[in-house]
Amino acid sequence: MRKFTILLAILLVGSFAYSQDAETKYVRKNANSPGGRADLDAMKKAFDIMRNMDCKNGLSWYSQGAMHNTPPEINGPNQLCEGFQGHDNTSKLPFGWDNCTHEGGNASSSFNFLLWHRMYIWHLEKVVRELSGVSDFALPYWDYTEQDDRTMPELLTQKEVSLYTKARLSSLNNGQEICNEQFDAMERQMKELSEMTEFQTFSKNLNNNPHGVMHNYIGGGFPGDESSCQEETMYNEIYQQKDISGLMGNVESAGFDPVFWLHHSKVDYIWQQWMDSKNGNKPSEASVLKHEWPYNFINPDGSKVTYTMQEVYDVVFNLDYTYQGLEKSTFIASSESSPTILKSSKQEKTTKTLIWEHAVGKTIGAKTFVHELDSDLNNKTKSTFRNVNATSKVLDFDVVVYKEPKDFYTVYMRYEGEKDSYIGTMSFFGVAHEHGIKKHSIAEKGVKLNFSFDVSDELKDIQKPFSIYIKKHGKGTAKVTIENLKLFTYNK
Ligand SMILES: [Cu+2]
């Protein structure tokens, strides 16, 4: 009987933690605002402690970063985590390490990108709250798509502070602004993201830009035309290797740069803005349950916790925090949705129909690429849209790369005699992931990738033929080949 009572108590406590409506207790603030700066001070305090913990301690800076991912091999005896020589040389990784999701993996990996990172940074936030003793701490965000926030939050640029690393683009660590070419691409993308209507398309595009382009940028820029857009390689203290990109530029070392947390707080903020807007929606409970992923984290008291997909769903869509600025979000301003936010109940649409498929088989050249769709396809597009009551239209690109490009590509639809319409960005952060550190060598066959761009607004005029125009940002030599082009519709 006693055993039963204890079990019942555990069950009750458990269900209380997950199924009750979480109250919004914490406010994540802009890292460059006074409140955000106060939270960064708390974060510094916590990281002072975490940096001094042994990596076997799950709360340590090293272990928290390793939960995202670790290098396959470490060059020489590991100076930061004695005995750990990379995941290829380790038979049993510590609890929770190497669990991050990334685009281009399997369907579950792509699906869980936003959900897993939300859980990951939410746990870090609780750890910082505990270790700093600041009971209302909330993880600040770096609002880098805004004109006023083009410089990295100052505390992170100060050497000798536990939130600093040298392995970043030097112009950012020197307090310079994000260069124009990078900033413009992100600014343009924000509008495009707000117009999307389908969760997985939204998630993929957010993953590419600003998420992926910003990882690469912080980790060493891209070889652009402006002087502040120059690519850099550097010493990466996680791989213990020279002449590679910085911590943020590689999936396996990204979690070790403290700016990672501010970056993913921003990514999470963009997701929430979209979810609360008129175009946004959340994935259905059934779709979350069917995309299994390991959710293993460390509680602030050092204990381990593993979540079921049901528990993940309950936490992720019933938050105990909100974002400063959410009420004046441009996503929300463009809709009639009320600011009674964070309790979004709209669910995703699921029926996907292939309209046409077209083999391209062309490599994108040095600067620009134009591909005309032949009249047959345009006729097909016309006749299909007469019959289908599509709520969203998605252009899908199958792409192959043989080496991870640091360049990124912006993609446009072009109607003759009209201004090009931007539809999305192709970026390649994480492509070389799991392919070794030796100069990002990717297997001979290359890596197949898929990009999906919502063209619901751009493909309104179905009577006119159009072409695809792609602009390369950067002067890197890694080649990108477009294999296939497909058009899908999603229906209610
Ligand atoms: Cu990331």
Tab-separated table of C-alpha atoms and ligand atoms in Angstrom:
chain	number	residue	atom	x	y	z
A	1	MET	CA	0.000	0.000	0.000
A	2	ARG	CA	2.781	2.364	0.923
A	3	LYS	CA	4.566	1.607	-2.312
A	4	PHE	CA	1.380	2.317	-4.190
A	5	THR	CA	0.910	5.671	-2.451
A	6	ILE	CA	4.448	6.704	-3.304
A	7	LEU	CA	3.947	5.642	-6.883
A	8	LEU	CA	0.697	7.581	-7.034
A	9	ALA	CA	2.417	10.625	-5.581
A	10	ILE	CA	5.148	10.392	-8.207
A	11	LEU	CA	2.574	10.060	-10.946
A	12	LEU	CA	0.645	13.048	-9.650
A	13	VAL	CA	3.748	15.191	-9.363
A	14	GLY	CA	4.792	14.073	-12.818
A	15	SER	CA	1.506	14.872	-14.453
A	16	PHE	CA	1.271	18.153	-12.587
A	17	ALA	CA	4.611	19.209	-14.020
A	18	TYR	CA	3.591	18.505	-17.594
A	19	SER	CA	-0.128	18.753	-18.059
A	20	GLN	CA	-1.058	21.829	-16.062
A	21	ASP	CA	-1.121	25.089	-17.939
A	22	ALA	CA	2.296	26.561	-17.411
A	23	GLU	CA	2.106	30.112	-16.242
A	24	THR	CA	4.232	32.603	-18.093
A	25	LYS	CA	6.760	33.415	-15.407
A	26	TYR	CA	9.847	34.508	-17.277
A	27	VAL	CA	10.547	37.112	-19.926
A	28	ARG	CA	13.343	36.595	-22.442
A	29	LYS	CA	14.728	40.002	-23.295
A	30	ASN	CA	16.730	41.611	-26.031
A	31	ALA	CA	20.376	41.087	-24.988
A	32	ASN	CA	21.156	44.717	-25.827
A	33	SER	CA	18.393	46.134	-23.594
A	34	PRO	CA	19.031	47.016	-19.917
A	35	GLY	CA	17.051	43.971	-18.731
A	36	GLY	CA	18.850	41.734	-21.199
A	37	ARG	CA	22.216	43.026	-20.024
A	38	ALA	CA	21.280	42.208	-16.430
A	39	ASP	CA	20.431	38.684	-17.547
A	40	LEU	CA	23.765	38.431	-19.351
A	41	ASP	CA	25.479	39.316	-16.074
A	42	ALA	CA	23.653	36.408	-14.443
A	43	MET	CA	24.677	34.187	-17.326
A	44	LYS	CA	28.304	35.234	-16.903
A	45	LYS	CA	28.115	34.332	-13.215
A	46	ALA	CA	26.745	30.889	-14.026
A	47	PHE	CA	29.284	30.304	-16.805
A	48	ASP	CA	32.121	31.240	-14.424
A	49	ILE	CA	31.008	28.276	-12.330
A	50	MET	CA	30.261	25.980	-15.281
A	51	ARG	CA	33.649	26.644	-16.913
A	52	ASN	CA	35.329	25.490	-13.710
A	53	MET	CA	33.356	22.275	-13.371
A	54	ASP	CA	34.825	19.000	-14.533
A	55	CYS	CA	33.343	17.872	-17.844
A	56	LYS	CA	32.031	14.728	-16.126
A	57	ASN	CA	29.637	16.996	-14.283
A	58	GLY	CA	26.488	17.256	-16.413
A	59	LEU	CA	26.096	20.937	-15.491
A	60	SER	CA	29.565	21.905	-16.713
A	61	TRP	CA	30.092	24.190	-19.677
A	62	TYR	CA	31.728	21.344	-21.568
A	63	SER	CA	28.981	18.820	-20.927
A	64	GLN	CA	26.208	21.296	-21.717
A	65	GLY	CA	27.887	22.099	-25.043
A	66	ALA	CA	28.552	18.416	-25.756
A	67	MET	CA	24.845	17.649	-25.472
A	68	HIS	CA	24.471	19.478	-28.771
A	69	ASN	CA	27.304	17.629	-30.447
A	70	THR	CA	31.001	16.766	-30.177
A	71	PRO	CA	33.779	16.282	-32.764
A	72	PRO	CA	34.318	12.759	-34.062
A	73	GLU	CA	37.946	13.058	-32.978
A	74	ILE	CA	40.016	15.520	-30.950
A	75	ASN	CA	43.457	16.472	-32.169
A	76	GLY	CA	45.861	15.501	-29.358
A	77	PRO	CA	45.036	14.904	-25.687
A	78	ASN	CA	41.862	16.829	-24.876
A	79	GLN	CA	42.852	19.887	-22.818
A	80	LEU	CA	39.260	20.732	-21.913
A	81	CYS	CA	37.834	17.323	-21.068
A	82	GLU	CA	40.448	14.847	-19.993
A	83	GLY	CA	40.049	11.417	-21.528
A	84	PHE	CA	37.388	12.353	-24.075
A	85	GLN	CA	38.925	12.039	-27.539
A	86	GLY	CA	35.819	12.545	-29.682
A	87	HIS	CA	32.731	10.467	-30.290
A	88	ASP	CA	34.412	8.149	-32.812
A	89	ASN	CA	36.854	7.119	-30.105
A	90	THR	CA	34.287	6.697	-27.323
A	91	SER	CA	32.274	3.507	-26.906
A	92	LYS	CA	29.704	4.953	-24.513
A	93	LEU	CA	29.058	8.673	-24.535
A	94	PRO	CA	27.962	10.396	-21.320
A	95	PHE	CA	24.198	10.812	-20.859
A	96	GLY	CA	22.570	13.173	-23.325
A	97	TRP	CA	25.633	14.001	-25.422
A	98	ASP	CA	25.418	14.326	-29.222
A	99	ASN	CA	21.618	14.554	-29.316
A	100	CYS	CA	21.109	17.639	-31.498
A	101	THR	CA	18.824	17.539	-34.483
A	102	HIS	CA	19.899	18.834	-37.841
A	103	GLU	CA	18.380	19.364	-41.235
A	104	GLY	CA	19.321	16.752	-43.798
A	105	GLY	CA	19.249	13.859	-41.354
A	106	ASN	CA	16.179	11.628	-41.313
A	107	ALA	CA	12.582	12.875	-41.179
A	108	SER	CA	12.563	12.887	-37.365
A	109	SER	CA	15.715	14.917	-37.225
A	110	SER	CA	14.304	17.631	-39.490
A	111	PHE	CA	10.938	17.588	-37.750
A	112	ASN	CA	12.441	17.989	-34.277
A	113	PHE	CA	14.839	20.811	-35.125
A	114	LEU	CA	12.839	23.573	-33.449
A	115	LEU	CA	11.375	21.372	-30.716
A	116	TRP	CA	14.659	19.856	-29.589
A	117	HIS	CA	16.480	23.194	-29.506
A	118	ARG	CA	13.605	24.719	-27.551
A	119	MET	CA	13.947	22.019	-24.895
A	120	TYR	CA	17.734	22.244	-24.909
A	121	ILE	CA	17.960	25.984	-24.275
A	122	TRP	CA	15.051	25.849	-21.822
A	123	HIS	CA	17.096	23.436	-19.692
A	124	LEU	CA	20.200	25.618	-19.879
A	125	GLU	CA	18.046	28.540	-18.809
A	126	LYS	CA	16.984	26.636	-15.689
A	127	VAL	CA	20.593	25.695	-14.942
A	128	VAL	CA	21.716	29.332	-15.219
A	129	ARG	CA	18.844	30.446	-12.998
A	130	GLU	CA	19.992	28.009	-10.323
A	131	LEU	CA	23.742	28.612	-10.543
A	132	SER	CA	23.513	32.405	-10.771
A	133	GLY	CA	20.969	32.664	-7.976
A	134	VAL	CA	18.984	35.095	-10.133
A	135	SER	CA	15.511	33.665	-9.702
A	136	ASP	CA	13.852	35.536	-12.573
A	137	PHE	CA	16.641	34.896	-15.069
A	138	ALA	CA	15.497	34.275	-18.646
A	139	LEU	CA	17.753	33.566	-21.594
A	140	PRO	CA	18.298	36.791	-23.578
A	141	TYR	CA	18.216	36.804	-27.366
A	142	TRP	CA	20.510	38.545	-29.820
A	143	ASP	CA	18.099	40.338	-32.132
A	144	TYR	CA	20.489	40.358	-35.103
A	145	THR	CA	17.831	40.858	-37.784
A	146	GLU	CA	17.149	44.350	-36.393
A	147	GLN	CA	19.109	47.432	-37.524
A	148	ASP	CA	19.805	48.482	-33.927
A	149	ASP	CA	21.231	45.101	-32.961
A	150	ARG	CA	23.815	44.455	-35.644
A	151	THR	CA	26.668	44.264	-33.145
A	152	MET	CA	27.240	41.313	-30.839
A	153	PRO	CA	26.096	41.961	-27.228
A	154	GLU	CA	29.060	43.650	-25.593
A	155	LEU	CA	29.647	41.335	-22.649
A	156	LEU	CA	30.290	38.445	-25.045
A	157	THR	CA	33.074	40.371	-26.749
A	158	GLN	CA	35.090	40.991	-23.591
A	159	LYS	CA	38.119	38.767	-23.263
A	160	GLU	CA	38.494	37.101	-19.857
A	161	VAL	CA	34.704	36.925	-19.510
A	162	SER	CA	33.284	33.393	-19.401
A	163	LEU	CA	30.927	34.250	-22.295
A	164	TYR	CA	33.816	35.006	-24.644
A	165	THR	CA	35.613	32.863	-27.168
A	166	LYS	CA	38.300	33.919	-29.601
A	167	ALA	CA	37.037	31.386	-32.158
A	168	ARG	CA	34.545	33.752	-33.815
A	169	LEU	CA	34.571	36.148	-36.744
A	170	SER	CA	36.993	38.814	-35.502
A	171	SER	CA	34.911	41.769	-36.696
A	172	LEU	CA	32.089	40.649	-34.377
A	173	ASN	CA	34.429	40.214	-31.422
A	174	ASN	CA	35.816	43.681	-32.217
A	175	GLY	CA	32.368	45.214	-31.903
A	176	GLN	CA	31.744	45.749	-35.626
A	177	GLU	CA	28.334	45.376	-37.200
A	178	ILE	CA	27.153	42.403	-39.222
A	179	CYS	CA	28.103	43.210	-42.831
A	180	ASN	CA	25.422	44.440	-45.244
A	181	GLU	CA	25.248	41.445	-47.545
A	182	GLN	CA	24.610	39.109	-44.608
A	183	PHE	CA	22.221	41.479	-42.858
A	184	ASP	CA	20.168	42.201	-45.980
A	185	ALA	CA	19.723	38.498	-46.675
A	186	MET	CA	18.436	37.928	-43.143
A	187	GLU	CA	16.158	40.951	-43.214
A	188	ARG	CA	14.620	39.826	-46.492
A	189	GLN	CA	14.105	36.340	-45.100
A	190	MET	CA	12.120	37.569	-42.085
A	191	LYS	CA	9.333	38.805	-44.321
A	192	GLU	CA	9.333	35.583	-46.320
A	193	LEU	CA	9.145	33.505	-43.128
A	194	SER	CA	6.133	35.481	-41.919
A	195	GLU	CA	4.262	34.539	-45.103
A	196	MET	CA	4.715	30.786	-44.765
A	197	THR	CA	1.785	28.645	-43.810
A	198	GLU	CA	3.154	25.160	-43.272
A	199	PHE	CA	5.245	24.095	-40.251
A	200	GLN	CA	7.872	21.930	-41.913
A	201	THR	CA	8.504	24.397	-44.737
A	202	PHE	CA	8.760	27.184	-42.183
A	203	SER	CA	11.109	25.139	-40.009
A	204	LYS	CA	13.408	24.225	-42.912
A	205	ASN	CA	13.638	27.810	-44.064
A	206	LEU	CA	14.258	29.162	-40.584
A	207	ASN	CA	16.944	26.491	-40.263
A	208	ASN	CA	18.648	27.826	-43.405
A	209	ASN	CA	18.300	31.507	-42.756
A	210	PRO	CA	18.834	33.149	-40.361
A	211	HIS	CA	19.797	30.052	-38.335
A	212	GLY	CA	22.357	28.440	-40.665
A	213	VAL	CA	23.757	31.588	-42.253
A	214	MET	CA	24.264	33.085	-38.787
A	215	HIS	CA	26.087	29.987	-37.503
A	216	ASN	CA	28.471	30.230	-40.421
A	217	TYR	CA	28.798	33.981	-40.114
A	218	ILE	CA	29.694	33.975	-36.407
A	219	GLY	CA	31.984	31.018	-37.024
A	220	GLY	CA	34.064	32.815	-39.643
A	221	GLY	CA	31.946	34.772	-42.121
A	222	PHE	CA	31.707	34.062	-45.818
A	223	PRO	CA	33.936	35.236	-48.652
A	224	GLY	CA	31.826	38.232	-49.686
A	225	ASP	CA	32.679	41.496	-51.395
A	226	GLU	CA	32.663	43.915	-48.452
A	227	SER	CA	35.739	44.040	-46.243
A	228	SER	CA	33.703	43.099	-43.162
A	229	CYS	CA	32.279	40.097	-45.035
A	230	GLN	CA	35.615	38.334	-45.444
A	231	GLU	CA	35.912	34.683	-44.528
A	232	GLU	CA	38.329	33.714	-41.751
A	233	THR	CA	39.685	30.448	-40.486
A	234	MET	CA	41.057	30.150	-36.983
A	235	TYR	CA	42.077	27.887	-34.133
A	236	ASN	CA	39.079	25.933	-32.849
A	237	GLU	CA	39.715	24.886	-29.256
A	238	ILE	CA	37.130	22.093	-29.312
A	239	TYR	CA	38.733	20.177	-32.187
A	240	GLN	CA	42.124	21.568	-31.062
A	241	GLN	CA	42.820	22.289	-34.667
A	242	LYS	CA	44.087	25.323	-36.587
A	243	ASP	CA	42.781	26.767	-39.845
A	244	ILE	CA	39.154	25.662	-39.588
A	245	SER	CA	36.035	27.649	-38.814
A	246	GLY	CA	35.247	28.856	-35.335
A	247	LEU	CA	33.023	27.176	-32.758
A	248	MET	CA	29.696	28.305	-34.215
A	249	GLY	CA	30.648	27.325	-37.768
A	250	ASN	CA	30.586	23.575	-37.045
A	251	VAL	CA	27.706	21.542	-35.631
A	252	GLU	CA	30.174	19.607	-33.463
A	253	SER	CA	31.559	22.664	-31.681
A	254	ALA	CA	28.650	25.139	-31.890
A	255	GLY	CA	27.174	24.371	-28.445
A	256	PHE	CA	30.450	25.392	-26.784
A	257	ASP	CA	30.246	29.040	-27.837
A	258	PRO	CA	28.106	30.914	-25.271
A	259	VAL	CA	26.599	33.001	-28.076
A	260	PHE	CA	24.940	29.776	-29.253
A	261	TRP	CA	22.338	30.173	-26.503
A	262	LEU	CA	21.501	33.750	-27.484
A	263	HIS	CA	21.356	32.703	-31.125
A	264	HIS	CA	18.945	29.859	-30.454
A	265	SER	CA	16.861	32.065	-28.180
A	266	LYS	CA	16.435	34.320	-31.229
A	267	VAL	CA	15.579	31.351	-33.478
A	268	ASP	CA	13.026	30.188	-30.924
A	269	TYR	CA	11.620	33.731	-30.745
A	270	ILE	CA	11.133	33.808	-34.526
A	271	TRP	CA	9.330	30.476	-34.330
A	272	GLN	CA	7.036	31.791	-31.597
A	273	GLN	CA	6.299	34.959	-33.573
A	274	TRP	CA	5.268	32.853	-36.528
A	275	MET	CA	3.198	30.436	-34.464
A	276	ASP	CA	1.228	33.317	-32.983
A	277	SER	CA	0.676	35.050	-36.315
A	278	LYS	CA	-2.198	34.574	-38.730
A	279	ASN	CA	-0.146	32.359	-41.071
A	280	GLY	CA	1.453	30.270	-38.339
A	281	ASN	CA	0.314	27.061	-36.694
A	282	LYS	CA	1.749	24.337	-34.541
A	283	PRO	CA	2.381	20.738	-35.548
A	284	SER	CA	-0.385	18.372	-34.533
A	285	GLU	CA	0.044	16.230	-31.451
A	286	ALA	CA	-0.096	13.113	-33.653
A	287	SER	CA	2.745	14.317	-35.860
A	288	VAL	CA	4.900	15.104	-32.835
A	289	LEU	CA	4.247	11.648	-31.369
A	290	LYS	CA	5.212	9.939	-34.568
A	291	HIS	CA	8.577	11.703	-34.945
A	292	GLU	CA	10.610	10.077	-32.176
A	293	TRP	CA	13.828	11.736	-31.029
A	294	PRO	CA	15.957	11.361	-27.873
A	295	TYR	CA	15.204	14.127	-25.371
A	296	ASN	CA	17.780	13.735	-22.607
A	297	PHE	CA	18.726	16.670	-20.417
A	298	ILE	CA	20.186	17.594	-17.029
A	299	ASN	CA	18.055	19.258	-14.375
A	300	PRO	CA	19.467	22.161	-12.331
A	301	ASP	CA	20.078	19.771	-9.405
A	302	GLY	CA	22.268	17.624	-11.660
A	303	SER	CA	19.739	14.807	-12.095
A	304	LYS	CA	19.051	13.287	-15.491
A	305	VAL	CA	15.726	13.589	-17.266
A	306	THR	CA	14.377	11.834	-20.354
A	307	TYR	CA	11.162	13.052	-21.982
A	308	THR	CA	8.622	11.057	-23.944
A	309	MET	CA	7.319	12.707	-27.126
A	310	GLN	CA	4.035	13.390	-25.314
A	311	GLU	CA	5.906	15.224	-22.553
A	312	VAL	CA	7.885	17.138	-25.180
A	313	TYR	CA	4.645	18.217	-26.840
A	314	ASP	CA	3.237	19.382	-23.507
A	315	VAL	CA	6.302	21.423	-22.579
A	316	VAL	CA	7.050	22.902	-25.983
A	317	PHE	CA	3.544	24.227	-26.620
A	318	ASN	CA	2.827	25.348	-23.094
A	319	LEU	CA	5.690	27.609	-22.201
A	320	ASP	CA	6.661	29.151	-18.891
A	321	TYR	CA	8.332	32.069	-20.682
A	322	THR	CA	7.526	34.746	-23.194
A	323	TYR	CA	9.578	37.192	-25.259
A	324	GLN	CA	9.984	40.885	-24.695
A	325	GLY	CA	8.911	42.431	-27.988
A	326	LEU	CA	6.507	39.671	-28.984
A	327	GLU	CA	3.545	42.023	-28.653
A	328	LYS	CA	4.970	44.360	-31.285
A	329	SER	CA	6.247	41.612	-33.559
A	330	THR	CA	6.052	42.389	-37.266
A	331	PHE	CA	4.665	38.897	-37.776
A	332	ILE	CA	1.758	39.663	-35.499
A	333	ALA	CA	1.235	43.224	-36.663
A	334	SER	CA	0.543	41.864	-40.129
A	335	SER	CA	-2.320	39.757	-38.835
A	336	GLU	CA	-5.520	40.198	-36.871
A	337	SER	CA	-4.419	37.713	-34.251
A	338	SER	CA	-4.735	39.065	-30.729
A	339	PRO	CA	-1.686	39.220	-28.531
A	340	THR	CA	-3.106	36.552	-26.207
A	341	ILE	CA	-0.169	34.587	-27.337
A	342	LEU	CA	1.757	31.430	-26.528
A	343	LYS	CA	-1.375	29.311	-26.435
A	344	SER	CA	-1.679	28.844	-30.170
A	345	SER	CA	-4.253	26.198	-30.969
A	346	LYS	CA	-4.218	26.243	-34.768
A	347	GLN	CA	-2.805	23.094	-36.239
A	348	GLU	CA	-0.822	22.375	-39.339
A	349	LYS	CA	-2.195	21.315	-42.710
A	350	THR	CA	-1.080	17.970	-43.944
A	351	THR	CA	-2.153	16.974	-47.473
A	352	LYS	CA	0.784	17.324	-49.833
A	353	THR	CA	0.366	16.844	-53.602
A	354	LEU	CA	3.087	16.699	-56.253
A	355	ILE	CA	2.120	18.870	-59.242
A	356	TRP	CA	5.185	18.365	-61.409
A	357	GLU	CA	8.784	17.218	-61.260
A	358	HIS	CA	11.518	18.470	-63.540
A	359	ALA	CA	15.138	17.277	-63.893
A	360	VAL	CA	17.641	20.165	-63.965
A	361	GLY	CA	21.135	18.687	-63.525
A	362	LYS	CA	23.021	21.988	-63.581
A	363	THR	CA	25.748	23.412	-61.375
A	364	ILE	CA	25.343	26.946	-60.102
A	365	GLY	CA	28.040	29.151	-61.613
A	366	ALA	CA	30.314	31.731	-60.069
A	367	LYS	CA	27.759	34.389	-59.314
A	368	THR	CA	24.315	33.834	-60.765
A	369	PHE	CA	22.195	31.060	-62.146
A	370	VAL	CA	19.043	31.299	-64.225
A	371	HIS	CA	16.884	28.360	-65.105
A	372	GLU	CA	13.873	28.777	-67.347
A	373	LEU	CA	10.993	26.416	-66.884
A	374	ASP	CA	9.877	25.121	-70.244
A	375	SER	CA	6.402	25.955	-71.458
A	376	ASP	CA	5.151	22.431	-70.859
A	377	LEU	CA	5.660	22.814	-67.129
A	378	ASN	CA	4.037	26.186	-67.119
A	379	ASN	CA	1.031	24.733	-68.888
A	380	LYS	CA	0.899	21.993	-66.310
A	381	THR	CA	1.068	24.563	-63.526
A	382	LYS	CA	-1.816	26.463	-65.097
A	383	SER	CA	-4.106	23.522	-65.550
A	384	THR	CA	-3.401	22.161	-62.083
A	385	PHE	CA	-4.124	25.371	-60.291
A	386	ARG	CA	-7.401	25.710	-62.071
A	387	ASN	CA	-8.481	22.488	-60.396
A	388	VAL	CA	-6.716	22.465	-57.089
A	389	ASN	CA	-7.765	24.710	-54.275
A	390	ALA	CA	-4.263	24.858	-52.862
A	391	THR	CA	-3.662	26.852	-49.731
A	392	SER	CA	0.087	26.797	-50.155
A	393	LYS	CA	2.421	26.146	-53.026
A	394	VAL	CA	5.957	24.991	-52.434
A	395	LEU	CA	8.887	24.846	-54.845
A	396	ASP	CA	11.214	22.055	-53.913
A	397	PHE	CA	14.905	21.761	-54.899
A	398	ASP	CA	17.006	18.599	-54.776
A	399	VAL	CA	20.608	19.676	-54.497
A	400	VAL	CA	23.979	17.935	-54.248
A	401	VAL	CA	27.213	19.271	-52.723
A	402	TYR	CA	30.622	17.626	-52.462
A	403	LYS	CA	32.189	20.018	-49.978
A	404	GLU	CA	30.482	22.230	-47.384
A	405	PRO	CA	30.065	25.704	-48.911
A	406	LYS	CA	30.475	28.678	-46.595
A	407	ASP	CA	28.752	30.707	-49.282
A	408	PHE	CA	25.012	30.964	-49.296
A	409	TYR	CA	22.587	31.431	-52.159
A	410	THR	CA	19.445	33.533	-52.344
A	411	VAL	CA	16.719	32.213	-54.621
A	412	TYR	CA	14.201	34.241	-56.635
A	413	MET	CA	11.305	33.721	-59.009
A	414	ARG	CA	11.545	35.785	-62.141
A	415	TYR	CA	8.710	36.855	-64.423
A	416	GLU	CA	9.909	38.593	-67.519
A	417	GLY	CA	9.809	42.361	-67.212
A	418	GLU	CA	9.082	42.256	-63.474
A	419	LYS	CA	11.106	42.708	-60.331
A	420	ASP	CA	12.499	39.378	-59.032
A	421	SER	CA	10.644	37.945	-56.042
A	422	TYR	CA	12.795	36.525	-53.278
A	423	ILE	CA	11.626	33.074	-52.174
A	424	GLY	CA	14.369	31.762	-49.878
A	425	THR	CA	17.979	30.986	-49.036
A	426	MET	CA	20.124	27.905	-49.509
A	427	SER	CA	22.750	27.623	-46.796
A	428	PHE	CA	24.906	24.699	-45.821
A	429	PHE	CA	25.669	24.850	-42.119
A	430	GLY	CA	26.102	21.292	-40.865
A	431	VAL	CA	26.401	19.608	-44.244
A	432	ALA	CA	29.861	18.241	-43.499
A	433	HIS	CA	28.604	17.097	-40.091
A	434	GLU	CA	29.683	13.516	-39.394
A	435	HIS	CA	32.047	13.599	-42.342
A	436	GLY	CA	35.218	14.225	-40.368
A	437	ILE	CA	37.292	17.302	-39.633
A	438	LYS	CA	39.885	16.763	-42.286
A	439	LYS	CA	38.972	19.746	-44.456
A	440	HIS	CA	35.304	18.828	-44.486
A	441	SER	CA	35.780	15.956	-46.865
A	442	ILE	CA	32.385	14.663	-47.894
A	443	ALA	CA	32.094	11.235	-49.458
A	444	GLU	CA	32.670	11.028	-53.218
A	445	LYS	CA	28.965	10.699	-53.936
A	446	GLY	CA	28.349	14.029	-52.294
A	447	VAL	CA	25.546	14.912	-49.923
A	448	LYS	CA	21.975	15.196	-51.186
A	449	LEU	CA	19.992	18.054	-49.746
A	450	ASN	CA	16.501	19.337	-50.140
A	451	PHE	CA	15.260	22.913	-49.992
A	452	SER	CA	11.581	23.879	-50.015
A	453	PHE	CA	10.416	27.416	-50.673
A	454	ASP	CA	6.895	28.641	-50.147
A	455	VAL	CA	5.794	30.404	-53.348
A	456	SER	CA	2.102	30.863	-52.500
A	457	ASP	CA	2.370	34.629	-52.861
A	458	GLU	CA	4.824	34.607	-55.741
A	459	LEU	CA	3.030	32.049	-57.927
A	460	LYS	CA	-0.258	33.890	-58.029
A	461	ASP	CA	-0.108	34.620	-61.717
A	462	ILE	CA	-0.357	31.147	-63.120
A	463	GLN	CA	-0.793	32.343	-66.695
A	464	LYS	CA	2.790	33.499	-67.066
A	465	PRO	CA	5.946	31.437	-67.588
A	466	PHE	CA	8.679	32.069	-65.032
A	467	SER	CA	12.294	31.201	-64.364
A	468	ILE	CA	14.375	30.531	-61.287
A	469	TYR	CA	17.136	32.978	-60.528
A	470	ILE	CA	19.825	32.163	-57.933
A	471	LYS	CA	22.409	34.578	-56.583
A	472	LYS	CA	25.580	33.354	-54.904
A	473	HIS	CA	26.868	35.199	-51.821
A	474	GLY	CA	30.555	34.549	-51.432
A	475	LYS	CA	33.469	33.525	-53.596
A	476	GLY	CA	34.027	30.034	-52.276
A	477	THR	CA	34.882	27.169	-54.601
A	478	ALA	CA	32.476	24.541	-53.245
A	479	LYS	CA	30.066	23.637	-56.044
A	480	VAL	CA	26.313	23.320	-55.716
A	481	THR	CA	24.359	21.282	-58.257
A	482	ILE	CA	20.591	21.528	-58.727
A	483	GLU	CA	19.313	18.074	-59.617
A	484	ASN	CA	15.520	18.316	-59.560
A	485	LEU	CA	12.831	20.876	-59.183
A	486	LYS	CA	9.360	19.968	-57.923
A	487	LEU	CA	6.180	21.816	-57.270
A	488	PHE	CA	3.948	20.735	-54.397
A	489	THR	CA	0.680	22.008	-53.018
A	490	TYR	CA	-0.569	21.733	-49.453
A	491	ASN	CA	-4.303	21.654	-48.871
A	492	LYS	CA	-6.550	22.145	-45.916
B	1	CU	CU	21.996	25.933	-34.296
